[in-house]
XYZ file of C-alpha atoms in Angstrom:
561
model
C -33.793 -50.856 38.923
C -36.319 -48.650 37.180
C -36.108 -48.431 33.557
C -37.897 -45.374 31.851
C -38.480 -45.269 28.133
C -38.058 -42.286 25.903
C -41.367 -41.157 26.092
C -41.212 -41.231 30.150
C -37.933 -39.830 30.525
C -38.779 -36.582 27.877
C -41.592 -36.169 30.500
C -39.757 -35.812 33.524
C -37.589 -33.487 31.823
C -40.569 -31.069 31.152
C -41.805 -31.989 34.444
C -38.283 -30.383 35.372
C -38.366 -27.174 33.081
C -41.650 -26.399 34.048
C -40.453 -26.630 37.786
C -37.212 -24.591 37.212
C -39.685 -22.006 35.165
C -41.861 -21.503 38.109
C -39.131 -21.095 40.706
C -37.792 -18.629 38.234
C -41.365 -16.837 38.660
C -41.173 -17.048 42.544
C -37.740 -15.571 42.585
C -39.200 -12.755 40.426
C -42.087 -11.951 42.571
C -39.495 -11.827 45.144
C -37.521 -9.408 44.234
C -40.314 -7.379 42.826
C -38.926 -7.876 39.146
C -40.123 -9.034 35.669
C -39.828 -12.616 34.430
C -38.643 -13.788 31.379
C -38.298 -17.400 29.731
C -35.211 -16.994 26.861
C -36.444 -19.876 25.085
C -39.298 -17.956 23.625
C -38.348 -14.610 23.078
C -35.544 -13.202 20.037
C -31.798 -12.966 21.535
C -30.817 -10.307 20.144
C -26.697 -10.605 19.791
C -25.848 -7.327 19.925
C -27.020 -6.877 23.448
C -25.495 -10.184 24.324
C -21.515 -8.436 23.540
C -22.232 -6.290 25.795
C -21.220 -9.143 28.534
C -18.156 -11.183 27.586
C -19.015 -15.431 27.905
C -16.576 -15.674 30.601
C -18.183 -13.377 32.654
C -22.145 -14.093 31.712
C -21.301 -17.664 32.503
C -19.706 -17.001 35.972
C -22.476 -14.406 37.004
C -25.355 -16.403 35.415
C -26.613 -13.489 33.401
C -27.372 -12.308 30.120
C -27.743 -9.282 28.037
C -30.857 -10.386 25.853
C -32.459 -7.176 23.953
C -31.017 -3.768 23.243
C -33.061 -0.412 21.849
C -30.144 3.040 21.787
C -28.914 2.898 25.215
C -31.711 0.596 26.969
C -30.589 -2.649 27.754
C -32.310 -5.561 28.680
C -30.577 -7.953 31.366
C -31.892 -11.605 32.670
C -30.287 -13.197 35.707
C -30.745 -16.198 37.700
C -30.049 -14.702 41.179
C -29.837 -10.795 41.272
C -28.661 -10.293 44.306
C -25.056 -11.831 43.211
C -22.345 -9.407 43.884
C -21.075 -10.083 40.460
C -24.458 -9.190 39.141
C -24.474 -5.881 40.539
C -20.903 -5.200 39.527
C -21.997 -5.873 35.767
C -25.089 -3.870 36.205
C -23.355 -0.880 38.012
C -20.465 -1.343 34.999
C -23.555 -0.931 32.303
C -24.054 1.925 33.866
C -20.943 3.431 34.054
C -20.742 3.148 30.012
C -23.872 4.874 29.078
C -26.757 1.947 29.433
C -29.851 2.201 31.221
C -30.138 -2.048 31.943
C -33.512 -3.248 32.864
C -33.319 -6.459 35.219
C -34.849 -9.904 34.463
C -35.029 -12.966 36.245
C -34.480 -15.868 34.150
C -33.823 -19.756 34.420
C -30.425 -21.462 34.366
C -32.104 -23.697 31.507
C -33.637 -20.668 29.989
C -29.933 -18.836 30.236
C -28.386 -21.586 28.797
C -30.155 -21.311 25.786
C -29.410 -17.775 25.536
C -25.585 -18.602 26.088
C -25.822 -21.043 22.799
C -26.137 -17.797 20.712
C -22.549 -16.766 22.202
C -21.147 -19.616 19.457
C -22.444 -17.117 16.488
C -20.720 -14.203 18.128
C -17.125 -13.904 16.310
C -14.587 -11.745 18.824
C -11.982 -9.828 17.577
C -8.655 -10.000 18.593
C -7.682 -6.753 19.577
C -4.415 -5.649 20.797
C -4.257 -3.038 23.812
C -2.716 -0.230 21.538
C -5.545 -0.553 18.713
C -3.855 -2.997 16.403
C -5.973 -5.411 14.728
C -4.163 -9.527 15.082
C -5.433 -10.755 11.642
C -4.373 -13.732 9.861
C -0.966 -12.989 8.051
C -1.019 -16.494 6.582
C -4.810 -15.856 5.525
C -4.256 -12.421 4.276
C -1.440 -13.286 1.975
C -3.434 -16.794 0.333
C -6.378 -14.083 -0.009
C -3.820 -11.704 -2.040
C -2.328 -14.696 -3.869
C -6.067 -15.735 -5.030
C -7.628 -12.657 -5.812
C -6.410 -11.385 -9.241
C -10.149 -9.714 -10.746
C -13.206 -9.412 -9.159
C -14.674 -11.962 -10.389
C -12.098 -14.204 -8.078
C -12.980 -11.510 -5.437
C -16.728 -12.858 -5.855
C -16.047 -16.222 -5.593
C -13.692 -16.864 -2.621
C -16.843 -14.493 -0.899
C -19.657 -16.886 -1.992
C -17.863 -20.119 -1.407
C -17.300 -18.569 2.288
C -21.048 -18.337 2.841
C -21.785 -21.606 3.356
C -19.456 -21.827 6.429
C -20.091 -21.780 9.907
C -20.932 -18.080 11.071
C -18.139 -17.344 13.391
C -15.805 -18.862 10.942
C -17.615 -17.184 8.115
C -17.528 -13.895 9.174
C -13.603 -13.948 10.554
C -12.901 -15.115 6.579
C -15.265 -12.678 4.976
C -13.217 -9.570 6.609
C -9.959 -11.062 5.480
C -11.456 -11.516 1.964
C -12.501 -8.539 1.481
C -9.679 -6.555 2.778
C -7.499 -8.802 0.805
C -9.442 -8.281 -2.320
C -9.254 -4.534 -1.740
C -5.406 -4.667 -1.274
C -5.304 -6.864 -4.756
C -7.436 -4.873 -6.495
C -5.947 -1.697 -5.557
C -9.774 -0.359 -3.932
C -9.930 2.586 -1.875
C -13.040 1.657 -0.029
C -15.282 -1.283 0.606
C -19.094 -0.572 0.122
C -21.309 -2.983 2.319
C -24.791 -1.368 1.357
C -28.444 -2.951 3.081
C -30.854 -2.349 0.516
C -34.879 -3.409 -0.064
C -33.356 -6.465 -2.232
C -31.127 -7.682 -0.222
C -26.800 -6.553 0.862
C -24.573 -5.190 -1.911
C -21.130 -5.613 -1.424
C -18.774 -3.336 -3.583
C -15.635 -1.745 -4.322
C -13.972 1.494 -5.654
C -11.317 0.555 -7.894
C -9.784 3.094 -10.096
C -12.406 5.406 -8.503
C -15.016 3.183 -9.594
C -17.507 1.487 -7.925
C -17.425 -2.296 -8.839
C -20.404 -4.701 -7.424
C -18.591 -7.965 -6.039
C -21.347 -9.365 -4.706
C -24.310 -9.769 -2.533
C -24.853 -10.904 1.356
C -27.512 -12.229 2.984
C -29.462 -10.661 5.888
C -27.714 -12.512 8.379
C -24.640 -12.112 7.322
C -24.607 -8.651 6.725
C -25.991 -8.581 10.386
C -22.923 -10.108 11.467
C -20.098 -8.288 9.433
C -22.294 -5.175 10.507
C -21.403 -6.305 14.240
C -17.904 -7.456 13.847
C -16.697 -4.075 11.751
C -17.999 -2.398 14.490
C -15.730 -3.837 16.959
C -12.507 -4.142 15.329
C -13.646 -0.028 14.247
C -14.304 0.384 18.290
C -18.083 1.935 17.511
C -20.768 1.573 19.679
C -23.155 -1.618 18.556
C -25.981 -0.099 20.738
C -26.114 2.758 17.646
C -27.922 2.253 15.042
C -29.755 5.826 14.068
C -26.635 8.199 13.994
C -23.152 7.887 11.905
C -20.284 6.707 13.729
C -16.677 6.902 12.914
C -13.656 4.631 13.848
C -10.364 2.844 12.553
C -8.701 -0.236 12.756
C -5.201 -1.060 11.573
C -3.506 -4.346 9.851
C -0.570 -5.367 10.049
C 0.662 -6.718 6.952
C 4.382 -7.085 5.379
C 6.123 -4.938 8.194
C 3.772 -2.369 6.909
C 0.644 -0.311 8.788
C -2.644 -0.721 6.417
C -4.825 1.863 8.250
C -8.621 0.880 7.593
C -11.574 4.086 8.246
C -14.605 3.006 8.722
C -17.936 4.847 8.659
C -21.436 3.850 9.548
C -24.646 5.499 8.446
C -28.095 4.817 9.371
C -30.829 4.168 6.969
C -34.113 2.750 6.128
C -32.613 -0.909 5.464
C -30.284 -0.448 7.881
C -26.380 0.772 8.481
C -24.679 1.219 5.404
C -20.355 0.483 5.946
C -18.025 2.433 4.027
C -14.205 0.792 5.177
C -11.674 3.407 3.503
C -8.417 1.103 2.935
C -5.146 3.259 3.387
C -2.407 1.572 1.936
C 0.891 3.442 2.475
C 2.814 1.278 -0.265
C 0.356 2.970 -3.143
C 1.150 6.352 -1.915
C 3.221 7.476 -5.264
C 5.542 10.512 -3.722
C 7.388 10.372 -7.025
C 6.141 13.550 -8.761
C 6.699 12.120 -12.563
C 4.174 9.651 -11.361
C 1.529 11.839 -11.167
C 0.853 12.243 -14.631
C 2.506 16.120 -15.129
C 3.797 16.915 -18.377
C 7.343 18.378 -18.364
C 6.888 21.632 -18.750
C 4.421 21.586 -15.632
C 6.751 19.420 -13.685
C 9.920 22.109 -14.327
C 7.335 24.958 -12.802
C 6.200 23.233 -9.946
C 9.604 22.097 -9.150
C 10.792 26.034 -8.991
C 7.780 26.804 -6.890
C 8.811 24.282 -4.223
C 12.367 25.660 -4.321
C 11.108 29.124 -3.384
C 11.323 29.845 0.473
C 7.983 31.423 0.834
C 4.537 31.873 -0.542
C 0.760 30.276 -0.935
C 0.489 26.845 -3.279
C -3.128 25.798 -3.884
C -4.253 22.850 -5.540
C -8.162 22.426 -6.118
C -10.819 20.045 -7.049
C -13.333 17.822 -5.931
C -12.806 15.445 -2.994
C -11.186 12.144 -4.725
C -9.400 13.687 -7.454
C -6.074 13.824 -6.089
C -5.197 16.434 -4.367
C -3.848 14.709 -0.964
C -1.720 12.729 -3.102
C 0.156 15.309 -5.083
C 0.690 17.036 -1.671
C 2.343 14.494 -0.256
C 4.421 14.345 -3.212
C 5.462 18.222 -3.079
C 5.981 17.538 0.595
C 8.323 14.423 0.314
C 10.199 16.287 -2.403
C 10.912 19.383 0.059
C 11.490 16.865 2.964
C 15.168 17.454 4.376
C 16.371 17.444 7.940
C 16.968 21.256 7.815
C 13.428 21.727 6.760
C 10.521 22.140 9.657
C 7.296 20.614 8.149
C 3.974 20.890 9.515
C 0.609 19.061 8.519
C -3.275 19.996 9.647
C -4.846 17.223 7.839
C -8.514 15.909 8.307
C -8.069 13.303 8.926
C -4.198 12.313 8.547
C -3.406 10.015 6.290
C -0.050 8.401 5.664
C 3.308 8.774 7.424
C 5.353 11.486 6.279
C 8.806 10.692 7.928
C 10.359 13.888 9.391
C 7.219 15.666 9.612
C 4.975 16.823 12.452
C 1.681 16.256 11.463
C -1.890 17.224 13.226
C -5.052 16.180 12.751
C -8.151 18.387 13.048
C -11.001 17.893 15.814
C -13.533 19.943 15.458
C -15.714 17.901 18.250
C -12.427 19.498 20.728
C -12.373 22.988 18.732
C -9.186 22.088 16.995
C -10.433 23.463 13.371
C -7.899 24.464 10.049
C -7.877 27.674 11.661
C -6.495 26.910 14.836
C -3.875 24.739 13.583
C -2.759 27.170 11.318
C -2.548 29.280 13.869
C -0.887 27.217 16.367
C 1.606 26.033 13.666
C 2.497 29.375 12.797
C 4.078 29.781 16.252
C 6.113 26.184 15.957
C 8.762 28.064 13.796
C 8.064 26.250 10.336
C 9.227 26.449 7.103
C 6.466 24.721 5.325
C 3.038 24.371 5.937
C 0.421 21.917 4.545
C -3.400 22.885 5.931
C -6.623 21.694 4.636
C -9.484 23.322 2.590
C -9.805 26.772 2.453
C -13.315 27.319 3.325
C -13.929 30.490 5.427
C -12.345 34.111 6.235
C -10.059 33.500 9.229
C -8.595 30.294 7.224
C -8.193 32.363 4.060
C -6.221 35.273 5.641
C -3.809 33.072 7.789
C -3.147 31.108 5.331
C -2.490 34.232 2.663
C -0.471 35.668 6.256
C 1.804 32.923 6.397
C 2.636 33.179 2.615
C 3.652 36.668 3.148
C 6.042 36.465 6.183
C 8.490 33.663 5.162
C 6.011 30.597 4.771
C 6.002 28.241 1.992
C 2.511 26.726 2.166
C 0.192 23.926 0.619
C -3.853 24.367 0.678
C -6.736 23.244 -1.280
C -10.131 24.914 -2.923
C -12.837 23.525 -3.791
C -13.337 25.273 -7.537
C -13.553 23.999 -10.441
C -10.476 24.732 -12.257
C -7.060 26.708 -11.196
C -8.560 29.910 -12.453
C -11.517 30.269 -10.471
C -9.258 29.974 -7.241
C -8.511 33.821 -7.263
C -12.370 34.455 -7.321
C -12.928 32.479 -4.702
C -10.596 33.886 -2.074
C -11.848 37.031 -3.032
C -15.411 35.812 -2.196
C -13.780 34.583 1.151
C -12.555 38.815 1.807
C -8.879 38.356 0.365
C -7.701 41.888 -0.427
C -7.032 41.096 -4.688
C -3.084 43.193 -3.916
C -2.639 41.065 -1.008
C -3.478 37.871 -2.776
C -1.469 38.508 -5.717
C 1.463 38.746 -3.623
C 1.606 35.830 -1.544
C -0.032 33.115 -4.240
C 3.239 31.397 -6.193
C 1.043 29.077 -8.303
C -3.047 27.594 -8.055
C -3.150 24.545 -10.238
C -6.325 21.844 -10.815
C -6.601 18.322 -11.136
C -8.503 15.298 -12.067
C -8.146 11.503 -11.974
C -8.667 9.506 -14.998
C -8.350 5.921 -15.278
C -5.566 4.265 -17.306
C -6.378 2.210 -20.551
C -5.107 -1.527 -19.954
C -1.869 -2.058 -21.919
C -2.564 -5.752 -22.709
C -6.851 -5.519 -23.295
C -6.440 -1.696 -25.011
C -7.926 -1.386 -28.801
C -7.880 0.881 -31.375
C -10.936 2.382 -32.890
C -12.244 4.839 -35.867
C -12.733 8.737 -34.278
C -15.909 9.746 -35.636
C -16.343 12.962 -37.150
C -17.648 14.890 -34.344
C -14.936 13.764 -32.161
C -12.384 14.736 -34.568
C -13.883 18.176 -35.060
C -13.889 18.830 -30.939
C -10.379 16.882 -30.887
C -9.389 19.868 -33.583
C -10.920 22.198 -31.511
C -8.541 21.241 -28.709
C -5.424 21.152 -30.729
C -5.718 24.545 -32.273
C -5.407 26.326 -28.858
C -2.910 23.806 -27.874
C 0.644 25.819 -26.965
C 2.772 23.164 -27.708
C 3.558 23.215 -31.653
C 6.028 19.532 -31.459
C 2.784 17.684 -29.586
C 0.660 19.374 -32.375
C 2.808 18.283 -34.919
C 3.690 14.492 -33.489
C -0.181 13.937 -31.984
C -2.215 15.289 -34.566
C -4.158 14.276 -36.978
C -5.202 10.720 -36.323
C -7.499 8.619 -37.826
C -7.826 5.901 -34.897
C -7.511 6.441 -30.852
C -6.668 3.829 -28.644
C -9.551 2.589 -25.989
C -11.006 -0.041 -23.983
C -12.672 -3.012 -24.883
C -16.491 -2.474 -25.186
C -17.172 -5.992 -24.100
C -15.904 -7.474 -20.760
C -12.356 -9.544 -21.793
C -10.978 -12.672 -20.070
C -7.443 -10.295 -19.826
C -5.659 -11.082 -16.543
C -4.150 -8.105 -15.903
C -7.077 -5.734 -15.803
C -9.474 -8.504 -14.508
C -11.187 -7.627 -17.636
C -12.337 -3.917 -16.767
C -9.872 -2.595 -19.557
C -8.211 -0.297 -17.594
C -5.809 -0.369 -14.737
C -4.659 1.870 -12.672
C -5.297 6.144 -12.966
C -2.942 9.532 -13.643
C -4.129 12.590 -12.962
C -4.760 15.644 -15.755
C -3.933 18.958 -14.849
C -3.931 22.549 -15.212
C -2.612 25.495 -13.494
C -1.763 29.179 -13.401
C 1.211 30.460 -12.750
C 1.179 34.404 -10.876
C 3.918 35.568 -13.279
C 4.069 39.274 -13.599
C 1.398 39.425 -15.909
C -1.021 37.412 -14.125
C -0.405 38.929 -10.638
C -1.209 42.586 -12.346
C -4.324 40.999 -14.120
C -5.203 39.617 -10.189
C -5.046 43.176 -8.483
C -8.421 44.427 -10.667
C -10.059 41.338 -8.932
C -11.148 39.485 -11.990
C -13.547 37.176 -12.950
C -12.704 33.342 -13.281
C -13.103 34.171 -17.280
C -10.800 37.194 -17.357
C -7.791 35.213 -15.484
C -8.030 31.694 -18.130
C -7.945 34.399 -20.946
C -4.368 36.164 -18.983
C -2.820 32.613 -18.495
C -3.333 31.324 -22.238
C 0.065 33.607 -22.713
C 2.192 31.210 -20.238
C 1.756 28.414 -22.650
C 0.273 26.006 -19.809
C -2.242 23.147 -20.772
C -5.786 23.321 -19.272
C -6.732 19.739 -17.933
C -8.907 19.628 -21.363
C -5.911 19.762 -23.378
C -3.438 17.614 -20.918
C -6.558 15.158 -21.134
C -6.664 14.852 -24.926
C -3.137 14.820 -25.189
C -3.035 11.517 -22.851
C -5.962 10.348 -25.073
C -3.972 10.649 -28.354
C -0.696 9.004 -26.355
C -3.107 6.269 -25.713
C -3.137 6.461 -21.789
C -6.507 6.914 -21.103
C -9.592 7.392 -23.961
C -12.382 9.869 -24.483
C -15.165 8.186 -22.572
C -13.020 8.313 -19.393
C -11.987 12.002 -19.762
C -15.368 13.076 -20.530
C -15.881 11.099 -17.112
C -14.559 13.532 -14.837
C -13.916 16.349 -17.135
C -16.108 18.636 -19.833
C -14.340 17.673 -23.032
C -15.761 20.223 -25.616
């Protein structure tokens, strides 16, 4: 028998290659195609998705390169009927494939790259299978984001497909912990930032490297059903968790840029949805007014202020306290939310033609007794929604103004008649967000002179004489640590958790006689100082001297002066 040693046997096997490489050229010339050996040319794994295993395997072909829409394709024998089917399928979904002829050697190094390519488990109605078992040791774990940080960068140095499978449940599990309403993954010229809004603050966890972020990048976009071939336009998509006998909604957006897509994941919890309205942070003598708005049967409620401060959540809350099987409730929300048992609820598509305006409209003819719509942002939506307060309507909208006063100047702007607005607006009220000082991390410091002169300010306009009497003067205000703590329950941020601060304006007789000269923003806060209502300035301060929240963060999100 022949014996061959190493050096013999490597040759043959070249000998072979080479063979199988030139056949591969023959069959190419053959069928008037291109040639292509995979062993030498980038695979790029995107491209590759676009062909499950199973079926690249069985048709001996491979997806190899991808640019937009044009796909690059190498098979071993092209005339295969399951070749064609694939191709024509490509087709059928938007690619323009460009056929290669390839070597089963050369394929079957392509097909190794299949082991870095992490599927997701998808079921048929859009529901994401993800570790339960995983997803509650994640929660367990993560108490601070420093934790958050570490389960991440001891995943790293996994495998990829398992490391990218336990990245996602990290970081959705961290976001869950930490209370964060979206998940940052951000390509920059120094590398991947990973980071968090918690408390409406964005918190660096951490950063990735290029090929992981390449990865996550691809695996977000399936489990958010977005295109992978789509790299230079924004995409929107969803995925949903099931977790606790409880729907965790996940929005995710892509957007192109220099480095690369940046990933924003929006994490909609419904358990941190607080429809409890003395949760929001009203003080009493608000939370009696708004009360008897929502008991009235008809008329416009506006709440305004910058996206994130609120608003959707103190809707809700007005909603689920008028919720009652008698009641018809309808919702034009962009996009919807949460749940709202008992409720129909619509979502806008403008890509369809289904705007604010026509679901006003088209609600408006579903007999209903409330109404929640969007932003007010344009004629037709202002007058149906002022419409619909005036013929038996109670409805919920939103401005985008600065404060509760300058909502009457801007639906004038938008061609409200001032008598007609007067009439149908019950109440336009503003709000902010302000982070909560840590109970167990909180400290107490000097005010300084200046502060206690604009804190004086404050108080000297304030309308209620017992919180002027109990509140001020101080010598000390509570606030949080100016050095990062070890404290467990803020995960050393020193604060935890955030209330809102509001204002509003009440159309009173007074007010909705002051409305039909159409005023300026100026000329309606000077009518409302006689209802005895904070401004947000004043509920602010007041939750500073209670020690809820301190000066820094109000002057945050508000002008404290």
């Amino acid at each position: 028998m022949v014996k061959f040693d190493n050096t013999t046997q490597e040759t043959l096997e070249e000998f072979r290659a080479e063979e199988e490489e030139d056949l591969a050229r023959m069959m190419a010339d053959k069928y008037g195609v291109q040639y292509v050996n995979l062993s030498g040319v980038p695979i790029d794994t995107n491209a590759m998705r676009l062909i499950p295993e199973d079926k690249s395997k069985e048709y001996e072909m491979v997806a190899f390169d991808m640019l937009d829409n044009e796909v690059d394709v190498a098979a071993r024998i092209p005339s295969e009927s399951g070749v064609k089917k694939m191709l024509e399928k490509l087709k059928n979904e938007g690619y323009q494939p460009t056929l290669y002829i390839a070597s089963r050697n050369s394929l079957q190094t392509a097909w190794k790259r299949y082991e870095d390519i992490s599927y997701a488990s998808q079921r048929s109605e859009g529901l994401l299978d993800i570790s339960r078992e995983s997803i509650a040791e994640f929660l367990e774990k993560v108490d601070s984001v420093k934790k958050a940080k570490e389960l991440v960068e001891e995943t790293l140095g996994m495998k990829k497909a398992v490391r990218i499978t336990r990245i996602v449940e990290i970081i959705i599990a961290a976001a869950l912990a930490l209370d964060a309403s979206d998940i940052h993954v951000e390509p920059r010229d120094d590398g991947v930032r990973l980071r968090m809004r918690i408390d409406g603050v964005l918190r660096p966890i951490t950063a990735l490297n290029r090929e992981t972020y390449e990865l996550l990048l691809s695996r977000i976009k399936i489990l958010s059903g977005l295109k992978l071939n789509i790299t230079d336009e924004s995409q929107d998509g969803r995925f949903t968790i099931e977790l606790d006998e409880r729907e965790i909604e996940v929005r995710t957006s892509a957007l192109p840029g220099p480095n690369g897509e940046t990933i924003v994941l929006r994490v909609l919890d419904p358990s941190r949805l607080f429809l409890d309205m003395g949760k929001l942070g009203m003080n009493e003598r608000l939370q009696h007014i708004v009360k008897e708005q929502l008991d009235r049967p008809n008329g416009v409620i506006l709440n305004t202020g910058p996206t994130g401060s609120g608003k959707t959540t103190t809707l809700y809350a007005f909603l689920s306290r008028v919720n009652k099987p008698r009641i018809n409730i309808i919702t034009i929300e962009n996009p919807i939310e949460y749940h709202l048992e008992g409720a129909t609820q619509t979502q806008v598509n403008t890509s369809e033609g289904y705007s604010f305006f026509e679901g006003l409209t088209a609600a408006l003819r579903q007999d209903p007794d409330i109404i929640m719509g969007g932003e007010i942002r344009e004629n037709e939506t202002a007058k149906t929604v002022i419409h619909a307060g005036l013929t038996g309507h109670l409805v919920f909208s939103t401005l985008h103004t600065n404060n509760a006063a300058g909502a009457f100047p801007r639906l004038i702007e938008l061609g409200i008649e001032p008598d007609i607005m007067s009439s149908a607006i019950n109440m336009a009220m503003a709000q902010r967000l302000v982070r909560k000082l840590c109970p167990d991390c909180k400290q107490k410091r000097q005010l300084g002179n200046e502060e206690k002169e604009t804190i004086s300010d404050i108080f000297d306009s304030l309308p209620d004489k017992e919180a002027k009497q109990s509140l001020w003067p101080q010598d000390e205000i509570w606030t949080a640590p100016e050095k990062k703590t070890d404290c467990t329950t803020c995960g050393g941020m020193g604060y935890k958790g955030r209330i809102g601060v509001f204002e509003a304006v009440l159309v009173d007789e007074h007010i909705e006689e002051t409305l039909r000269s159409a005023p300026t923003e100026r000329e309606v806060r000077e009518a409302v100082n006689q209802q005895g209502l904070y401004t947000m300035t004043q509920d602010g301060i007041v939750k500073v001297l209670n020690g809820v929240t301190d000066i820094e963060e109000l002057r945050r999100v508000i002008e404290v002066q």
